[in-house]
């Protein structure tokens, strides 16, 4: 079995070298970086446990053959200085609790096929807000439940090609959650969050976030402010990104990019 595993891993490594080389060339990366990026992306997609703790026989094969070093999945360098798992989960739970405590009965609806000015007018007329900008004619709006029903009907009447209620029971990224933002900011400020190792694009503007202070303000603000996915994609492209990887199931974000 070990010989079969080794042969399969070598086959995979050869494929990684070829595809990784294309990524290295396209992005101007150091040789071997693309292959490592593919392995780490795979680990994030299928679950870190499976990659970081392989079966004994697979682990033996990988560690005994220097050609297979690329398959040793270690995020230590990338996670240096980052929040630990306990702190991250604590903040995530605090964020969820604050959103639930603050929000009135509300929800989100996707509106596709109308321009921004049309959607903004509908929001003003029906006490709603744009929660997410996904594209020039693709928006998510949020409001209290009665107002959301009204804006859905109005959007259809104005010619929206799709109006879809999302399975989210709170109008996230709208002023209905203003009370949650300062309380979440206080929780973030009390954490061990540090400056990002690499710039992260702010969801509310697409601007690069480089400091702890900006990260805290941005993460808190976006609870009750519009997320501009379109601006993030434009910013990434202007910064030179030409390859985009979507982690996790589905292709929703990729479709928006295209």
Coordinates of N, CA and C in Angstrom, one line a residue:
X1 N 0.8 -1.2 0.0 CA 0.0 0.0 0.0 C 0.8 1.3 0.0
X2 N 2.0 1.2 0.7 CA 2.8 2.4 0.8 C 3.4 2.8 -0.6
X3 N 3.7 1.8 -1.4 CA 4.2 2.0 -2.7 C 3.1 2.7 -3.6
X4 N 1.9 2.2 -3.5 CA 0.8 2.8 -4.2 C 0.5 4.2 -3.8
X5 N 0.6 4.5 -2.5 CA 0.4 5.8 -2.0 C 1.5 6.7 -2.5
X6 N 2.7 6.2 -2.4 CA 3.8 7.1 -2.9 C 3.7 7.4 -4.4
X7 N 3.3 6.4 -5.2 CA 3.2 6.7 -6.6 C 2.1 7.7 -6.9
X8 N 1.0 7.6 -6.1 CA -0.1 8.5 -6.3 C 0.3 9.9 -5.9
X9 N 1.0 10.0 -4.8 CA 1.4 11.4 -4.3 C 2.4 12.0 -5.3
X10 N 3.3 11.2 -5.8 CA 4.3 11.7 -6.8 C 3.5 12.2 -8.0
X11 N 2.5 11.5 -8.4 CA 1.7 11.9 -9.6 C 1.0 13.2 -9.3
X12 N 0.5 13.4 -8.1 CA -0.2 14.6 -7.7 C 0.9 15.8 -7.6
X13 N 2.1 15.4 -7.1 CA 3.1 16.5 -7.0 C 3.5 17.0 -8.4
X14 N 3.6 16.1 -9.3 CA 4.0 16.5 -10.7 C 2.9 17.4 -11.2
X15 N 1.6 17.1 -11.0 CA 0.6 18.0 -11.4 C 0.6 19.4 -10.7
X16 N 0.9 19.3 -9.4 CA 1.1 20.6 -8.7 C 2.2 21.4 -9.2
X17 N 3.3 20.8 -9.5 CA 4.4 21.5 -10.1 C 4.1 22.2 -11.4
X18 N 3.3 21.5 -12.2 CA 3.0 22.1 -13.5 C 2.0 23.3 -13.3
X19 N 0.9 23.1 -12.6 CA 0.0 24.1 -12.4 C 0.5 25.2 -11.5
X20 N 1.3 24.9 -10.5 CA 1.9 25.9 -9.6 C 2.9 26.7 -10.4
X21 N 3.6 26.1 -11.3 CA 4.5 26.9 -12.1 C 3.8 28.0 -13.0
X22 N 2.6 27.6 -13.5 CA 1.8 28.6 -14.2 C 1.4 29.8 -13.3
X23 N 1.0 29.5 -12.1 CA 0.6 30.5 -11.1 C 1.8 31.4 -10.7
X24 N 3.0 30.7 -10.5 CA 4.2 31.5 -10.2 C 4.5 32.5 -11.3
X25 N 4.4 32.0 -12.6 CA 4.8 32.9 -13.7 C 3.7 34.0 -13.8
X26 N 2.4 33.7 -13.7 CA 1.4 34.7 -13.9 C 1.4 35.8 -12.8
X27 N 1.8 35.4 -11.6 CA 1.8 36.3 -10.5 C 3.2 36.8 -10.1
X28 N 4.2 36.3 -10.8 CA 5.5 36.8 -10.4 C 6.0 36.3 -9.1
X29 N 5.6 35.0 -8.7 CA 6.0 34.5 -7.4 C 7.2 33.7 -7.5
X30 N 7.8 33.5 -6.3 CA 9.0 32.6 -6.2 C 8.7 31.2 -6.6
X31 N 9.6 30.5 -7.2 CA 9.4 29.1 -7.6 C 8.9 28.3 -6.5
X32 N 7.8 27.5 -6.7 CA 7.3 26.7 -5.7 C 6.2 27.3 -4.9
X33 N 6.0 28.6 -4.9 CA 5.0 29.3 -4.1 C 3.6 28.9 -4.6
X34 N 3.4 28.8 -5.9 CA 2.1 28.4 -6.5 C 1.6 27.1 -6.0
X35 N 2.6 26.1 -6.0 CA 2.2 24.7 -5.6 C 1.8 24.7 -4.1
X36 N 2.5 25.5 -3.3 CA 2.2 25.5 -1.9 C 0.8 26.2 -1.7
X37 N 0.6 27.3 -2.5 CA -0.7 28.0 -2.4 C -1.9 27.0 -2.8
X38 N -1.7 26.2 -3.8 CA -2.7 25.2 -4.1 C -3.0 24.2 -3.0
X39 N -1.9 23.7 -2.4 CA -2.1 22.8 -1.3 C -2.8 23.4 -0.1
X40 N -2.4 24.6 0.3 CA -3.0 25.3 1.4 C -4.5 25.7 1.1
X41 N -4.8 26.0 -0.1 CA -6.1 26.3 -0.5 C -7.0 25.1 -0.4
X42 N -6.4 23.9 -0.9 CA -7.1 22.7 -0.7 C -7.4 22.3 0.7
X43 N -6.4 22.6 1.6 CA -6.6 22.3 3.0 C -7.7 23.2 3.6
X44 N -7.8 24.4 3.2 CA -8.8 25.3 3.7 C -10.2 24.9 3.2
X45 N -10.2 24.3 2.0 CA -11.5 23.9 1.4 C -12.0 22.6 2.0
X46 N -11.2 21.6 2.2 CA -11.7 20.3 2.6 C -11.6 20.2 4.1
X47 N -10.9 21.1 4.8 CA -10.8 21.0 6.3 C -9.3 20.8 6.7
X48 N -8.9 21.6 7.6 CA -7.5 21.5 8.0 C -7.1 20.2 8.7
X49 N -8.1 19.6 9.4 CA -7.8 18.4 10.1 C -7.4 17.3 9.2
X50 N -8.0 17.1 8.0 CA -7.7 16.1 7.1 C -6.3 16.2 6.6
X51 N -5.9 17.5 6.3 CA -4.6 17.7 5.7 C -3.5 17.7 6.8
X52 N -3.8 18.3 7.9 CA -2.8 18.4 9.0 C -2.5 17.1 9.7
X53 N -3.5 16.2 9.7 CA -3.4 14.9 10.5 C -3.8 13.8 9.6
X54 N -3.0 13.4 8.6 CA -3.3 12.3 7.7 C -3.1 11.0 8.4
X55 N -3.6 9.9 7.8 CA -3.4 8.6 8.4 C -1.9 8.3 8.6
X56 N -1.7 7.3 9.5 CA -0.3 7.0 9.8 C 0.5 6.6 8.5
X57 N -0.1 5.8 7.7 CA 0.6 5.3 6.5 C 0.9 6.5 5.5
X58 N 0.0 7.4 5.3 CA 0.2 8.5 4.5 C 1.2 9.4 5.1
X59 N 1.2 9.6 6.4 CA 2.1 10.5 7.0 C 3.5 9.9 6.9
X60 N 3.7 8.6 7.0 CA 5.0 8.0 6.9 C 5.5 8.2 5.5
X61 N 4.7 8.0 4.5 CA 5.1 8.1 3.1 C 5.6 9.5 2.8
X62 N 4.8 10.5 3.2 CA 5.1 11.9 3.0 C 6.5 12.3 3.6
X63 N 6.6 11.9 4.9 CA 7.8 12.3 5.6 C 9.1 11.5 5.2
X64 N 8.9 10.4 4.6 CA 10.1 9.6 4.2 C 10.6 9.9 2.8
X65 N 9.8 10.8 2.0 CA 10.2 11.1 0.7 C 10.3 12.6 0.5
X66 N 11.5 13.1 0.3 CA 11.7 14.6 0.2 C 10.9 15.2 -1.0
X67 N 10.6 14.4 -2.0 CA 9.9 14.9 -3.1 C 8.4 15.3 -2.7
X68 N 8.0 14.8 -1.6 CA 6.6 15.0 -1.2 C 6.4 16.0 -0.1
X69 N 7.5 16.8 0.1 CA 7.5 17.8 1.2 C 6.3 18.8 1.0
X70 N 5.9 19.1 -0.2 CA 4.9 20.1 -0.4 C 3.6 19.7 0.2
X71 N 3.4 18.4 0.5 CA 2.1 17.9 1.1 C 2.1 18.1 2.6
X72 N 3.2 18.5 3.2 CA 3.2 18.7 4.7 C 2.5 20.0 4.9
X73 N 1.3 20.0 5.5 CA 0.5 21.1 5.6 C 0.7 21.8 7.0
X74 N 1.4 23.0 6.9 CA 1.7 23.7 8.2 C 1.4 25.2 8.0
X75 N 0.5 25.7 8.8 CA 0.1 27.1 8.7 C 0.8 28.0 9.7
X76 N 1.8 27.4 10.3 CA 2.5 28.2 11.4 C 2.9 29.6 11.0
X77 N 3.6 29.6 9.9 CA 4.1 30.9 9.4 C 3.0 31.9 9.2
X78 N 1.9 31.4 8.5 CA 0.8 32.3 8.2 C 0.1 32.8 9.4
X79 N 0.0 31.9 10.4 CA -0.8 32.2 11.6 C 0.0 32.9 12.7
X80 N 1.3 33.1 12.5 CA 2.1 33.8 13.5 C 1.5 35.1 13.9
X81 N 1.3 35.4 15.1 CA 0.7 36.7 15.6 C -0.8 36.8 15.4
X82 N -1.4 35.8 14.8 CA -2.9 35.9 14.6 C -3.6 35.5 15.9
X83 N -4.9 35.8 15.9 CA -5.7 35.4 17.1 C -5.8 33.9 17.1
X84 N -5.7 33.4 18.3 CA -5.8 31.9 18.4 C -7.3 31.5 18.2
X85 N -7.5 30.2 18.2 CA -8.8 29.6 17.9 C -9.9 30.1 18.9
X86 N -9.5 30.0 20.2 CA -10.4 30.4 21.3 C -10.9 31.8 21.1
X87 N -9.9 32.7 20.9 CA -10.2 34.1 20.8 C -11.1 34.4 19.6
X88 N -10.8 33.7 18.5 CA -11.5 33.9 17.2 C -13.0 33.5 17.4
X89 N -13.2 32.3 18.0 CA -14.5 31.8 18.2 C -15.3 32.7 19.2
X90 N -14.6 33.2 20.2 CA -15.3 34.1 21.2 C -15.8 35.3 20.5
X91 N -14.9 35.9 19.7 CA -15.4 37.1 18.9 C -16.5 36.8 18.0
X92 N -16.4 35.7 17.3 CA -17.5 35.3 16.4 C -18.8 35.2 17.1
X93 N -18.8 34.5 18.2 CA -20.0 34.3 19.0 C -20.5 35.6 19.6
X94 N -19.6 36.5 20.0 CA -20.0 37.8 20.5 C -20.7 38.6 19.4
X95 N -20.1 38.6 18.2 CA -20.7 39.3 17.0 C -22.1 38.8 16.8
X96 N -22.3 37.5 16.8 CA -23.6 36.9 16.5 C -24.6 37.3 17.6
X97 N -24.2 37.3 18.8 CA -25.1 37.6 19.9 C -25.5 39.1 19.8
X98 N -24.6 40.0 19.5 CA -24.9 41.4 19.4 C -25.8 41.7 18.3
X99 N -25.7 41.0 17.2 CA -26.6 41.2 16.1 C -28.0 40.7 16.4
X100 N -28.1 39.6 17.1 CA -29.4 39.1 17.5 C -30.0 40.0 18.5
X101 N -29.2 40.5 19.5 CA -29.8 41.4 20.5 C -30.3 42.7 20.0
X102 N -29.6 43.2 19.0 CA -29.8 44.6 18.5 C -30.9 44.6 17.5
X103 N -31.0 43.6 16.6 CA -31.9 43.7 15.4 C -33.4 43.5 15.8
X104 N -34.2 44.3 15.1 CA -35.7 44.1 15.2 C -36.0 43.0 14.1
X105 N -37.2 42.4 14.2 CA -37.5 41.4 13.1 C -37.3 42.0 11.7
X106 N -36.4 41.4 11.0 CA -35.9 41.9 9.7 C -35.3 40.8 8.9
X107 N -34.9 41.2 7.7 CA -34.3 40.2 6.8 C -33.7 40.9 5.6
X108 N -33.2 40.1 4.7 CA -32.5 40.6 3.5 C -33.1 40.0 2.2
X109 N -33.1 40.8 1.1 CA -33.6 40.3 -0.1 C -32.6 40.7 -1.3
X110 N -32.3 39.8 -2.2 CA -31.5 40.1 -3.3 C -32.4 40.7 -4.4
X111 N -31.9 41.8 -5.0 CA -32.6 42.5 -6.1 C -31.7 42.5 -7.3
X112 N -32.1 41.9 -8.4 CA -31.2 41.8 -9.5 C -31.9 42.4 -10.7
X113 N -31.2 43.2 -11.5 CA -31.8 43.7 -12.7 C -32.2 45.2 -12.7
X114 N -31.9 45.8 -11.6 CA -32.2 47.3 -11.4 C -30.9 48.0 -11.1
X115 N -30.7 49.2 -11.6 CA -29.5 50.0 -11.4 C -29.5 50.6 -10.0
X116 N -28.3 51.1 -9.6 CA -28.2 51.5 -8.2 C -29.1 52.7 -7.9
X117 N -29.3 53.6 -8.8 CA -30.2 54.8 -8.5 C -31.6 54.3 -8.2
X118 N -32.1 53.3 -9.0 CA -33.4 52.8 -8.8 C -33.5 52.1 -7.5
X119 N -32.5 51.3 -7.1 CA -32.6 50.6 -5.8 C -32.5 51.6 -4.7
X120 N -31.7 52.6 -4.8 CA -31.6 53.6 -3.7 C -32.9 54.4 -3.6
X121 N -33.6 54.7 -4.7 CA -34.9 55.3 -4.6 C -35.9 54.4 -3.9
X122 N -35.9 53.2 -4.3 CA -36.8 52.2 -3.6 C -36.6 52.2 -2.1
X123 N -35.3 52.2 -1.8 CA -35.0 52.1 -0.3 C -35.5 53.3 0.4
X124 N -35.3 54.5 -0.2 CA -35.8 55.7 0.5 C -37.3 55.7 0.6
X125 N -38.0 55.2 -0.4 CA -39.4 55.1 -0.4 C -40.0 54.1 0.6
X126 N -39.2 53.1 0.9 CA -39.7 52.0 1.8 C -38.9 51.8 3.0
X127 N -38.2 52.8 3.5 CA -37.5 52.7 4.7 C -36.6 51.4 4.8
X128 N -35.9 51.2 3.7 CA -35.0 50.1 3.5 C -33.5 50.6 3.3
X129 N -32.6 49.7 3.3 CA -31.2 50.1 3.0 C -30.5 49.1 2.1
X130 N -29.5 49.6 1.4 CA -28.7 48.6 0.6 C -27.7 48.0 1.6
X131 N -27.8 46.7 1.7 CA -26.9 46.0 2.6 C -25.6 45.6 1.9
X132 N -25.7 45.1 0.6 CA -24.5 44.6 -0.1 C -24.6 45.1 -1.6
X133 N -23.5 45.6 -2.1 CA -23.4 45.8 -3.5 C -22.6 44.7 -4.2
X134 N -23.3 43.9 -4.9 CA -22.6 42.7 -5.6 C -22.2 43.0 -7.0
X135 N -22.8 44.0 -7.6 CA -22.6 44.3 -9.0 C -23.4 45.5 -9.4
X136 N -23.2 46.0 -10.7 CA -23.9 47.2 -11.1 C -25.4 47.1 -11.1
X137 N -25.9 45.8 -11.2 CA -27.4 45.6 -11.1 C -27.7 44.4 -10.2
X138 N -26.9 44.3 -9.2 CA -27.1 43.2 -8.2 C -26.9 43.7 -6.8
X139 N -28.0 43.8 -6.1 CA -27.9 44.3 -4.7 C -28.6 43.4 -3.7
X140 N -28.3 43.6 -2.5 CA -29.0 43.0 -1.4 C -29.5 44.1 -0.5
X141 N -30.8 44.1 -0.3 CA -31.4 45.2 0.5 C -31.9 44.6 1.8
X142 N -31.9 45.4 2.9 CA -32.4 45.0 4.2 C -33.4 45.9 4.8
X143 N -34.4 45.4 5.5 CA -35.4 46.3 6.1 C -36.2 45.4 7.2
X144 N -37.0 46.1 7.9 CA -38.0 45.3 8.8 C -38.9 44.5 7.9
X145 N -39.5 43.5 8.4 CA -40.2 42.5 7.5 C -41.3 43.2 6.7
X146 N -42.2 44.1 7.3 CA -43.2 44.7 6.5 C -42.7 45.5 5.4
X147 N -41.6 46.3 5.7 CA -41.0 47.1 4.6 C -40.3 46.3 3.5
X148 N -39.8 45.2 3.9 CA -39.2 44.3 2.9 C -40.2 43.7 2.0
X149 N -41.3 43.4 2.5 CA -42.4 42.9 1.6 C -42.8 43.9 0.6
X150 N -42.9 45.2 1.0 CA -43.3 46.3 0.2 C -42.2 46.6 -0.9
X151 N -40.9 46.6 -0.5 CA -39.9 46.9 -1.5 C -39.7 45.7 -2.5
X152 N -40.0 44.5 -2.1 CA -39.9 43.4 -3.0 C -41.0 43.5 -4.1
X153 N -42.2 43.9 -3.7 CA -43.3 44.1 -4.7 C -42.9 45.3 -5.6
X154 N -42.4 46.4 -5.0 CA -42.0 47.5 -5.8 C -40.9 47.2 -6.8
X155 N -39.9 46.4 -6.4 CA -38.8 46.1 -7.3 C -39.3 45.2 -8.5
X156 N -40.2 44.3 -8.2 CA -40.8 43.5 -9.3 C -41.6 44.4 -10.3
X157 N -42.3 45.4 -9.7 CA -43.1 46.3 -10.5 C -42.3 47.1 -11.4
X158 N -41.0 47.4 -11.0 CA -40.1 48.3 -11.8 C -39.3 47.5 -12.7
X159 N -39.5 46.2 -12.8 CA -38.8 45.4 -13.8 C -37.6 44.6 -13.3
X160 N -37.4 44.4 -12.0 CA -36.3 43.6 -11.6 C -36.4 42.2 -12.1
X161 N -35.3 41.6 -12.6 CA -35.4 40.3 -13.2 C -35.4 39.2 -12.1
X162 N -34.9 39.4 -11.0 CA -35.0 38.5 -9.9 C -35.1 39.2 -8.5
X163 N -36.0 38.8 -7.7 CA -36.2 39.3 -6.3 C -36.3 38.1 -5.4
X164 N -35.2 37.9 -4.6 CA -35.2 36.6 -3.9 C -34.9 36.9 -2.4
X165 N -35.8 36.5 -1.5 CA -35.6 36.6 -0.1 C -34.5 35.7 0.4
X166 N -33.5 36.2 1.1 CA -32.4 35.3 1.6 C -32.8 34.7 2.9
X167 N -32.2 33.6 3.2 CA -32.4 32.8 4.4 C -31.6 33.4 5.5
X168 N -31.8 34.7 5.8 CA -31.1 35.4 6.9 C -32.1 36.2 7.7
X169 N -32.1 35.9 9.0 CA -33.2 36.5 9.8 C -32.8 37.8 10.4
X170 N -31.9 38.5 9.9 CA -31.5 39.8 10.4 C -31.0 40.7 9.3
X171 N -31.3 42.0 9.3 CA -30.9 42.9 8.2 C -29.5 43.3 8.5
X172 N -28.5 42.4 8.3 CA -27.1 42.7 8.5 C -26.6 43.8 7.5
X173 N -25.6 44.6 8.0 CA -25.0 45.6 7.1 C -26.0 46.7 6.8
X174 N -26.9 47.0 7.7 CA -27.9 48.1 7.5 C -27.9 48.9 8.9
X175 N -28.5 50.1 8.9 CA -28.6 50.9 10.1 C -29.4 50.2 11.2
X176 N -30.2 49.2 10.9 CA -30.9 48.5 11.9 C -30.0 47.9 13.0
X177 N -28.7 47.7 12.6 CA -27.8 47.1 13.6 C -26.8 48.1 14.1
X178 N -27.2 49.4 14.1 CA -26.2 50.4 14.6 C -25.8 50.2 16.0
X179 N -26.8 49.7 16.8 CA -26.5 49.5 18.2 C -25.4 48.4 18.5
X180 N -25.2 47.6 17.5 CA -24.2 46.5 17.7 C -22.8 46.9 17.4
X181 N -22.6 47.9 16.5 CA -21.3 48.3 16.0 C -20.4 48.7 17.2
X182 N -20.8 49.7 18.0 CA -19.8 50.2 19.0 C -19.5 49.1 20.1
X183 N -20.5 48.2 20.3 CA -20.2 47.2 21.3 C -19.3 46.1 20.8
X184 N -19.4 45.8 19.5 CA -18.5 44.9 18.9 C -17.1 45.5 18.7
X185 N -17.0 46.8 18.5 CA -15.7 47.5 18.4 C -15.0 47.4 19.7
X186 N -15.8 47.5 20.8 CA -15.1 47.4 22.2 C -14.6 46.0 22.4
X187 N -15.3 45.0 21.9 CA -14.8 43.6 22.0 C -13.6 43.4 21.2
X188 N -13.5 43.9 20.0 CA -12.3 43.8 19.2 C -11.2 44.5 19.8
X189 N -11.4 45.7 20.3 CA -10.3 46.5 20.9 C -9.7 45.8 22.1
X190 N -10.5 45.0 22.8 CA -10.0 44.2 24.0 C -9.3 42.9 23.6
X191 N -9.3 42.6 22.3 CA -8.7 41.4 21.9 C -7.2 41.6 21.6
X192 N -6.6 40.5 21.2 CA -5.1 40.5 20.9 C -4.9 40.7 19.4
X193 N -5.9 41.2 18.7 CA -5.7 41.4 17.3 C -4.5 42.3 17.0
X194 N -3.7 42.0 15.9 CA -2.6 42.8 15.6 C -2.7 43.3 14.2
X195 N -1.7 44.0 13.7 CA -1.7 44.5 12.3 C -1.7 43.3 11.4
X196 N -2.5 43.4 10.3 CA -2.6 42.3 9.3 C -1.2 42.1 8.7
X197 N -0.8 40.8 8.6 CA 0.5 40.5 8.0 C 0.6 40.9 6.5
X198 N -0.6 40.9 5.8 CA -0.7 41.4 4.5 C -2.0 42.2 4.4
X199 N -2.1 43.2 3.6 CA -3.3 44.1 3.5 C -4.5 43.3 3.2
X200 N -5.6 43.6 3.9 CA -6.9 43.0 3.7 C -7.8 44.1 3.2
X201 N -8.6 43.8 2.1 CA -9.5 44.8 1.6 C -10.7 44.9 2.5
X202 N -11.0 46.2 2.9 CA -12.2 46.4 3.7 C -13.5 46.2 2.9
X203 N -14.4 45.4 3.6 CA -15.6 45.1 2.9 C -16.5 46.3 2.6
X204 N -16.4 47.3 3.4 CA -17.2 48.5 3.2 C -16.7 49.5 2.2
X205 N -15.5 49.3 1.7 CA -15.0 50.3 0.8 C -14.0 49.7 -0.3
X206 N -13.4 48.6 0.0 CA -12.4 48.1 -0.9 C -11.0 48.6 -0.6
X207 N -10.9 49.5 0.4 CA -9.6 50.1 0.7 C -8.7 49.1 1.5
X208 N -7.4 49.1 1.2 CA -6.5 48.1 2.0 C -6.5 48.5 3.5
X209 N -6.6 47.5 4.3 CA -6.5 47.6 5.7 C -5.1 47.1 6.2
X210 N -4.3 48.0 6.8 CA -3.0 47.7 7.1 C -2.7 47.7 8.6
X211 N -3.6 48.3 9.4 CA -3.3 48.5 10.8 C -4.4 47.8 11.7
X212 N -4.0 47.5 12.9 CA -5.0 47.0 13.9 C -6.1 47.9 14.1
X213 N -5.8 49.2 14.2 CA -6.9 50.2 14.5 C -7.9 50.3 13.4
X214 N -7.4 50.3 12.1 CA -8.3 50.3 11.0 C -9.1 49.0 10.9
X215 N -8.5 47.9 11.2 CA -9.2 46.6 11.1 C -10.3 46.6 12.1
X216 N -10.1 47.1 13.3 CA -11.1 47.1 14.4 C -12.3 48.0 13.9
X217 N -12.0 49.2 13.5 CA -13.0 50.1 13.1 C -13.8 49.6 11.9
X218 N -13.1 49.0 10.9 CA -13.8 48.4 9.7 C -14.7 47.3 10.1
X219 N -14.2 46.3 10.9 CA -15.0 45.2 11.2 C -16.3 45.5 12.0
X220 N -16.1 46.5 12.9 CA -17.3 47.0 13.7 C -18.3 47.8 12.8
X221 N -17.7 48.6 11.9 CA -18.6 49.5 11.1 C -19.4 48.6 10.1
X222 N -18.8 47.6 9.6 CA -19.5 46.8 8.6 C -20.8 46.0 9.1
X223 N -20.9 45.9 10.4 CA -22.1 45.3 10.9 C -23.3 46.1 10.5
X224 N -23.2 47.4 10.5 CA -24.3 48.3 10.2 C -24.2 49.2 9.0
X225 N -23.2 48.9 8.2 CA -23.0 49.7 6.9 C -22.9 48.8 5.7
X226 N -23.2 49.4 4.6 CA -23.2 48.6 3.3 C -21.9 48.0 3.0
X227 N -21.9 46.7 2.6 CA -20.7 46.0 2.1 C -20.7 46.2 0.6
X228 N -19.5 46.6 0.1 CA -19.3 46.9 -1.3 C -18.4 45.9 -1.9
X229 N -19.0 44.7 -2.2 CA -18.2 43.6 -2.9 C -17.6 44.1 -4.2
X230 N -18.4 44.9 -5.0 CA -18.0 45.3 -6.3 C -16.7 46.2 -6.1
X231 N -16.7 47.1 -5.1 CA -15.5 47.9 -4.9 C -14.3 47.1 -4.5
X232 N -14.5 46.0 -3.7 CA -13.4 45.1 -3.3 C -12.8 44.5 -4.6
X233 N -13.7 44.0 -5.5 CA -13.2 43.3 -6.7 C -12.4 44.3 -7.6
X234 N -13.0 45.5 -7.7 CA -12.3 46.5 -8.5 C -10.9 46.9 -7.9
X235 N -10.9 47.0 -6.6 CA -9.6 47.3 -5.9 C -8.6 46.2 -6.1
X236 N -9.0 45.0 -6.0 CA -8.1 43.8 -6.1 C -7.5 43.8 -7.5
X237 N -8.4 44.1 -8.5 CA -7.9 44.1 -9.9 C -6.9 45.2 -10.2
X238 N -7.2 46.4 -9.6 CA -6.4 47.5 -9.8 C -5.0 47.3 -9.1
X239 N -5.0 46.5 -8.0 CA -3.8 46.2 -7.3 C -3.0 45.1 -8.1
X240 N -3.5 44.6 -9.2 CA -2.8 43.6 -10.0 C -3.3 42.2 -9.9
X241 N -4.3 41.9 -9.1 CA -4.8 40.5 -9.0 C -5.5 40.1 -10.3
X242 N -5.1 38.9 -10.8 CA -5.7 38.4 -12.0 C -6.2 37.0 -11.8
X243 N -5.9 36.4 -10.7 CA -6.3 35.0 -10.3 C -7.1 35.1 -9.0
X244 N -8.3 34.7 -9.0 CA -9.2 34.8 -7.8 C -9.6 33.4 -7.4
X245 N -9.4 33.0 -6.1 CA -9.8 31.7 -5.6 C -10.9 31.8 -4.7
X246 N -12.0 31.1 -4.9 CA -13.1 31.1 -4.0 C -13.1 29.9 -3.1
X247 N -12.9 30.0 -1.8 CA -12.9 28.9 -0.9 C -14.3 28.6 -0.4
X248 N -14.5 27.3 -0.1 CA -15.8 26.9 0.4 C -16.7 26.4 -0.8
X249 N -17.9 26.0 -0.4 CA -18.8 25.4 -1.4 C -19.5 26.5 -2.2
X250 N -19.9 26.2 -3.4 CA -20.6 27.1 -4.3 C -19.7 28.0 -5.1
X251 N -20.4 28.8 -6.0 CA -19.7 29.6 -7.0 C -20.3 31.0 -7.0
X252 N -21.0 31.4 -5.9 CA -21.7 32.7 -5.9 C -20.8 33.9 -6.1
X253 N -19.7 33.9 -5.3 CA -18.8 35.0 -5.4 C -18.1 35.1 -6.8
X254 N -17.7 33.9 -7.3 CA -17.1 33.9 -8.6 C -18.0 34.4 -9.7
X255 N -19.3 34.0 -9.6 CA -20.2 34.6 -10.6 C -20.3 36.1 -10.6
X256 N -20.3 36.6 -9.4 CA -20.3 38.1 -9.2 C -19.1 38.7 -9.8
X257 N -17.9 38.1 -9.7 CA -16.7 38.6 -10.2 C -16.7 38.6 -11.7
X258 N -17.3 37.6 -12.3 CA -17.3 37.5 -13.8 C -18.4 38.5 -14.3

